[in-house]
mmCIF file of C-alpha atoms in Angstrom:
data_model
loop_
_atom_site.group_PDB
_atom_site.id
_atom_site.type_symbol
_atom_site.label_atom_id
_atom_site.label_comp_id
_atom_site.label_asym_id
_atom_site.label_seq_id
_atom_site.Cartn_x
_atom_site.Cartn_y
_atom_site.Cartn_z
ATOM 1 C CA UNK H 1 -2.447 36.086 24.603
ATOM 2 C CA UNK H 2 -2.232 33.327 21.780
ATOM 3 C CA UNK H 3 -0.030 34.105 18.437
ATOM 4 C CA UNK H 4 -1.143 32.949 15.117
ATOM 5 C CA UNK H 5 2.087 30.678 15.566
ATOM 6 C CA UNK H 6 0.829 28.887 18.622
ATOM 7 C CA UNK H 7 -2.707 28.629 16.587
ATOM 8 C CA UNK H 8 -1.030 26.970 13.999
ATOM 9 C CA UNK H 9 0.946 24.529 16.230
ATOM 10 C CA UNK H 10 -2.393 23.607 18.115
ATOM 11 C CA UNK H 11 -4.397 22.406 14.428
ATOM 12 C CA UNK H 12 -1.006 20.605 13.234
ATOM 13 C CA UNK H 13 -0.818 18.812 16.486
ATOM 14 C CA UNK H 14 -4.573 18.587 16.447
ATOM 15 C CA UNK H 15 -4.795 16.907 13.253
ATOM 16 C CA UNK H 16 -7.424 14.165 14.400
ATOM 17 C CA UNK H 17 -7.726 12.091 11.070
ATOM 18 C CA UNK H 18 -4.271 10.894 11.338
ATOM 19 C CA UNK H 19 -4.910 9.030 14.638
ATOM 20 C CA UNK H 20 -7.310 6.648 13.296
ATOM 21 C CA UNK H 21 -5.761 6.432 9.658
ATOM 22 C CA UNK H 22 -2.966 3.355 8.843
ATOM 23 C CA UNK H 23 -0.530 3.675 6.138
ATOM 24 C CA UNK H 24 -0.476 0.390 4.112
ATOM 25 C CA UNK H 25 2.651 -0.326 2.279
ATOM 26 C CA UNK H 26 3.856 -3.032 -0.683
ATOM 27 C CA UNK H 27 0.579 -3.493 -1.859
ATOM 28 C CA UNK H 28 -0.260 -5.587 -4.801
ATOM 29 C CA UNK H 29 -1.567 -4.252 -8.331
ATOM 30 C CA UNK H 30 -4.704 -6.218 -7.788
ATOM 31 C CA UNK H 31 -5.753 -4.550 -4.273
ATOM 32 C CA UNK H 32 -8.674 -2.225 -4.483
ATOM 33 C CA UNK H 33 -10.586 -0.102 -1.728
ATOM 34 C CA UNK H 34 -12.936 -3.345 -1.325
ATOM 35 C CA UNK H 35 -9.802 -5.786 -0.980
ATOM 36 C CA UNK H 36 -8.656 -3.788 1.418
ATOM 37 C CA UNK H 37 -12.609 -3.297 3.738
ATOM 38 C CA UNK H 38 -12.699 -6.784 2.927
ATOM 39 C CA UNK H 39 -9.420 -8.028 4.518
ATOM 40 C CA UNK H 40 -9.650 -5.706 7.842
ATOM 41 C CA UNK H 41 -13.392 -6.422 8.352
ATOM 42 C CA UNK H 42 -12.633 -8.779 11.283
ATOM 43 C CA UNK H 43 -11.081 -5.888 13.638
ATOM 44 C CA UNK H 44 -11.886 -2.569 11.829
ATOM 45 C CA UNK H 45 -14.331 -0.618 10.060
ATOM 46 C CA UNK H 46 -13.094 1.102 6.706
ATOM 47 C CA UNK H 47 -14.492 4.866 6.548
ATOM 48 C CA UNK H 48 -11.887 5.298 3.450
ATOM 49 C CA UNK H 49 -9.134 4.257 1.605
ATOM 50 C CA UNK H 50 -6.667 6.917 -0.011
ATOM 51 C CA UNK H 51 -4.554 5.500 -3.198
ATOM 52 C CA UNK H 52 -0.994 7.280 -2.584
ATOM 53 C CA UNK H 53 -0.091 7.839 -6.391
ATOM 54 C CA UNK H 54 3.847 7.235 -7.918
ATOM 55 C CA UNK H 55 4.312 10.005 -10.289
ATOM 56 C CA UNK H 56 7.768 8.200 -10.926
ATOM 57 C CA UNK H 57 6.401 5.740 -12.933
ATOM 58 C CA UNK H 58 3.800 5.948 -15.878
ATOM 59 C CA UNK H 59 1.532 2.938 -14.531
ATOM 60 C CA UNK H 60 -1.273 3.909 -12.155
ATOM 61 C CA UNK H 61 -0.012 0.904 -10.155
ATOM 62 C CA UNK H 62 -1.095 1.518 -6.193
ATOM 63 C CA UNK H 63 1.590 0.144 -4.076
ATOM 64 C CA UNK H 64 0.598 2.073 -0.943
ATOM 65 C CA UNK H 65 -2.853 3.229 0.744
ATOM 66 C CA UNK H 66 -3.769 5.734 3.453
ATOM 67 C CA UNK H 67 -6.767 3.867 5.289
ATOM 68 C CA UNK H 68 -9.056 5.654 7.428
ATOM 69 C CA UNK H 69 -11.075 3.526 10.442
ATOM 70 C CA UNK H 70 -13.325 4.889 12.675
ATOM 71 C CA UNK H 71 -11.715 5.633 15.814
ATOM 72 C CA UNK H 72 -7.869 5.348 17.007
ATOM 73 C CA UNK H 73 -9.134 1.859 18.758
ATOM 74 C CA UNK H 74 -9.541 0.333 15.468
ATOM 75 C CA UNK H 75 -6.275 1.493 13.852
ATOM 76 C CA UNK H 76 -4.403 0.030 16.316
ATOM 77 C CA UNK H 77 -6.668 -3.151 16.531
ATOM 78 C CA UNK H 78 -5.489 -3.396 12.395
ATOM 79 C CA UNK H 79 -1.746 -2.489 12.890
ATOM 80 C CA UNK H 80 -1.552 -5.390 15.138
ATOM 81 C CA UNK H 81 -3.179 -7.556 12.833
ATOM 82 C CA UNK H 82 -1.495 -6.556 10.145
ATOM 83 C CA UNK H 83 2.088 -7.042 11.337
ATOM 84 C CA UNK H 84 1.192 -10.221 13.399
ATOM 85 C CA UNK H 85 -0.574 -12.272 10.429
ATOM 86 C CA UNK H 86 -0.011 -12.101 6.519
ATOM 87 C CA UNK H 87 -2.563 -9.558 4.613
ATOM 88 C CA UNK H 88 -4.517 -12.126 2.897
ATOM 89 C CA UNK H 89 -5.669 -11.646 -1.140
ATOM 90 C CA UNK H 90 -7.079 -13.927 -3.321
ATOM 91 C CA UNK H 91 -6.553 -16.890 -0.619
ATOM 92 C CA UNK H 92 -2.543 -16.200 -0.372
ATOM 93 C CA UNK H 93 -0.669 -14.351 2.175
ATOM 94 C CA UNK H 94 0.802 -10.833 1.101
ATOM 95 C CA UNK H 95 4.040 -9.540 2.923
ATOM 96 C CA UNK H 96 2.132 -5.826 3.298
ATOM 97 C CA UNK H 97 4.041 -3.665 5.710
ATOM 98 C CA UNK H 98 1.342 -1.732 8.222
ATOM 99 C CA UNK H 99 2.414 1.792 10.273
ATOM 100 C CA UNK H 100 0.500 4.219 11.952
ATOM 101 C CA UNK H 101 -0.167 7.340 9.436
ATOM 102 C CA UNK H 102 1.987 10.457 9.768
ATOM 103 C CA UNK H 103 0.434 14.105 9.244
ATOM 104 C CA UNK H 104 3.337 14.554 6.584
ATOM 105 C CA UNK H 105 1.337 12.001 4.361
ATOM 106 C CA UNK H 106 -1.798 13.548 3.669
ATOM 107 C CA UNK H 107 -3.115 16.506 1.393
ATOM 108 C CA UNK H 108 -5.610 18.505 2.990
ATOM 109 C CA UNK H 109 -3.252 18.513 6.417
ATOM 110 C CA UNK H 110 -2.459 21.901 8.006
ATOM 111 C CA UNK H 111 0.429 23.814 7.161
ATOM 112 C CA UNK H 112 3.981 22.411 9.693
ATOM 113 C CA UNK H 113 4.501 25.426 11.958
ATOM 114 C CA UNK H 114 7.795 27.196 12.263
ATOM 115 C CA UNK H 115 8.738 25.951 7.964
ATOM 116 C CA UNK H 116 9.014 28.731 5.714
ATOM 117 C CA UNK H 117 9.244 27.682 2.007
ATOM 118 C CA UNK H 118 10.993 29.765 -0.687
ATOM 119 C CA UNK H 119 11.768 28.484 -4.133
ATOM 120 C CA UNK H 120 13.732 30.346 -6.703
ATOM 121 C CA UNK H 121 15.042 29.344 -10.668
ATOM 122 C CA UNK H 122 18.555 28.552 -10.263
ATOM 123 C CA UNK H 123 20.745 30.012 -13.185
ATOM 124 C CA UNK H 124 24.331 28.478 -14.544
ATOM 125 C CA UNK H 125 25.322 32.087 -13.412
ATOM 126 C CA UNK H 126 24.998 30.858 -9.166
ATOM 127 C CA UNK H 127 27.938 28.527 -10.001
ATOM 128 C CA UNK H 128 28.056 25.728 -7.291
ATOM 129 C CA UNK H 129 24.081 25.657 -6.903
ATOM 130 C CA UNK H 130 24.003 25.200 -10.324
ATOM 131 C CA UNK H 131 26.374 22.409 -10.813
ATOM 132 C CA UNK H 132 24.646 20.668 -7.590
ATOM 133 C CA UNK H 133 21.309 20.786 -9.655
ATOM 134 C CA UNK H 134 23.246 19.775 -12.198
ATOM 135 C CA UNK H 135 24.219 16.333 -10.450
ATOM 136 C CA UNK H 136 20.878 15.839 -8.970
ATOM 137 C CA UNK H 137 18.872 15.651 -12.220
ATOM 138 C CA UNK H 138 21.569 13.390 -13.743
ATOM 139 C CA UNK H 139 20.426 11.340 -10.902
ATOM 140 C CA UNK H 140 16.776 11.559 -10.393
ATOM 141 C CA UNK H 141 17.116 10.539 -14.179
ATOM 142 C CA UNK H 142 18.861 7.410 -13.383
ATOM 143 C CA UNK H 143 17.034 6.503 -10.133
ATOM 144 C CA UNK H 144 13.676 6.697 -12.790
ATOM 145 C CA UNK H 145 15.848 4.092 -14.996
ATOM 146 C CA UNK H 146 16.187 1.995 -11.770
ATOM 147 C CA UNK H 147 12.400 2.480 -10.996
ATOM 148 C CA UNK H 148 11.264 1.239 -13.565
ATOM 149 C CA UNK H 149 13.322 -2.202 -14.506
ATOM 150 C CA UNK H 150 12.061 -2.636 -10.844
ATOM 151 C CA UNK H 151 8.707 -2.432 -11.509
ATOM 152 C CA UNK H 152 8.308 -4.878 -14.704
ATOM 153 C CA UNK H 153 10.394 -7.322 -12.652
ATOM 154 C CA UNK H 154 7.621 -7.025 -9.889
ATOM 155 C CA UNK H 155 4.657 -7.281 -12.803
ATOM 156 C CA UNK H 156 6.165 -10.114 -13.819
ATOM 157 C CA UNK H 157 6.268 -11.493 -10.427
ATOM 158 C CA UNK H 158 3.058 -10.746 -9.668
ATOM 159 C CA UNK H 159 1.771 -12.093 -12.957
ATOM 160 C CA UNK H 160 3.763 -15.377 -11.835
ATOM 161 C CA UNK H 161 2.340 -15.220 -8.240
ATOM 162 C CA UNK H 162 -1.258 -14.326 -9.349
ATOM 163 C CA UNK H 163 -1.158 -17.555 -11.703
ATOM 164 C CA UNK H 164 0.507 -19.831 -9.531
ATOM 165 C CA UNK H 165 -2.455 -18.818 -6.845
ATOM 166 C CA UNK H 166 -5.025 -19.404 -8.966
ATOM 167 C CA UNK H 167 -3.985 -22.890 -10.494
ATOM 168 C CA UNK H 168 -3.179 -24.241 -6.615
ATOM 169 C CA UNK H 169 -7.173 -22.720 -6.112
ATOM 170 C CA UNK H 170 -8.150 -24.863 -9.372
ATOM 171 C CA UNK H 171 -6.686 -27.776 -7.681
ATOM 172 C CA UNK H 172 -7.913 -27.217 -4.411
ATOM 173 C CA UNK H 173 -11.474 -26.878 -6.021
ATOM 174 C CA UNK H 174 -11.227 -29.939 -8.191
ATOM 175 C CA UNK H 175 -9.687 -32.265 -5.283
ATOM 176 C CA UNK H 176 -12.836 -30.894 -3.263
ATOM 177 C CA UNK H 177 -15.434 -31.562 -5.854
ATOM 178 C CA UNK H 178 -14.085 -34.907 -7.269
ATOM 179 C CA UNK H 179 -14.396 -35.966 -3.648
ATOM 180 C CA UNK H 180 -18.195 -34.601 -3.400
ATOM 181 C CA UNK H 181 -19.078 -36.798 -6.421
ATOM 182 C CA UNK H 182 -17.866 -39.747 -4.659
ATOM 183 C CA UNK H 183 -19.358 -39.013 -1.155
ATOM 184 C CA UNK H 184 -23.023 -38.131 -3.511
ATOM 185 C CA UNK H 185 -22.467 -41.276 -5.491
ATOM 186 C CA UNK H 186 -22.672 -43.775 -2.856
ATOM 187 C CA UNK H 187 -18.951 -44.869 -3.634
ATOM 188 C CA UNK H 188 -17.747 -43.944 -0.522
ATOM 189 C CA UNK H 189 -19.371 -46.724 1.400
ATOM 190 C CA UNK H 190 -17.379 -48.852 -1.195
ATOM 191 C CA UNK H 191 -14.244 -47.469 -0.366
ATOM 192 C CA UNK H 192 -14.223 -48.357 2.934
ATOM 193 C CA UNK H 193 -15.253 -52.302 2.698
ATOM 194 C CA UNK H 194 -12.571 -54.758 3.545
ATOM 195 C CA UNK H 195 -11.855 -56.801 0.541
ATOM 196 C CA UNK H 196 -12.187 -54.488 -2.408
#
């Protein structure tokens, strides 16, 4: 005979979309869900791409994606491209950590068999408790301090990085088209004379 508890240990074992799903980590302000289809085109084919929010900070800055392929073939096709080469955006490499996805990490995942969750107010009355909560909020406070001079210091690197990219891409495209004009012009045959 099969218990509810077995049942439940069967779906959250069973949980198919987390075979084929990669969790994509340090991702830049500037990815979106076509960056991302874009980049793993060439092994994988994107079904979708999950935005994991920070509610720690108060930009909607995506630093981390769930991406869902179409079979467990193609996820690990991507994690091996992903942590053999550089991601690549905008024409420069991105250090972008890859993993296979976890059930833990998604919403509409069945419920972990065998956890029981209880919550309860705790009052200065429960003494210890109390002054345990007590510490903890004094430091989730200052870990959301720390949080965020981290993240302007990465906005400003990124804003660095972003125009550093695109002025070596204005070179790159000037170099390429100054040396079109001369190959169009006929100059290039005068280049390469002896005597000039």
């Amino acid at each position: 005979m099969v218990t509810s508890d077995e049942d439940a240990k069967k779906a959250y074992a069973d949980f198919e979309k987390v075979r084929r799903t990669i969790y994509m980590d340090h991702l830049s302000p500037q990815v979106t869900s076509s960056v991302i289809k874009a980049a793993l085109a060439q092994c994988a084919n994107v079904v979708d791409v999950e935005f994991i929010v920070n509610y720690t900070i108060p930009y909607d800055i995506p630093s981390a994606a769930l991406v869902e392929l179409d079979d467990e073939i193609q996820a690990k096709a991507a994690l091996d491209l992903m942590n053999d080469f550089p991601f690549i955006i905008g024409g420069m490499p991105r250090p972008v950590r890859a993993t296979c996805a976890k059930p833990e990490m998604f919403r509409e995942r069945p419920p972990r068999p065998g956890i029981k969750k209880e919550f309860r107010w705790v009052k200065q009355e429960d003494g210890t408790e109390y002054e345990g909560m007590k510490k903890l909020r004094i430091l989730a406070k200052r870990q959301e301090v720390e949080n965020m001079a981290l993240i302007k210091n990465q906005l400003e690197e990124e804003k660095k990085l972003a125009k550093q990219q695109q002025e070596l891409l204005d070179g790159n495209y000037n170099k390429y088209e100054m040396l079109e004009n001369v190959v169009q012009n006929g100059n290039m045959k005068s280049l390469a004379q002896p005597g000039r």
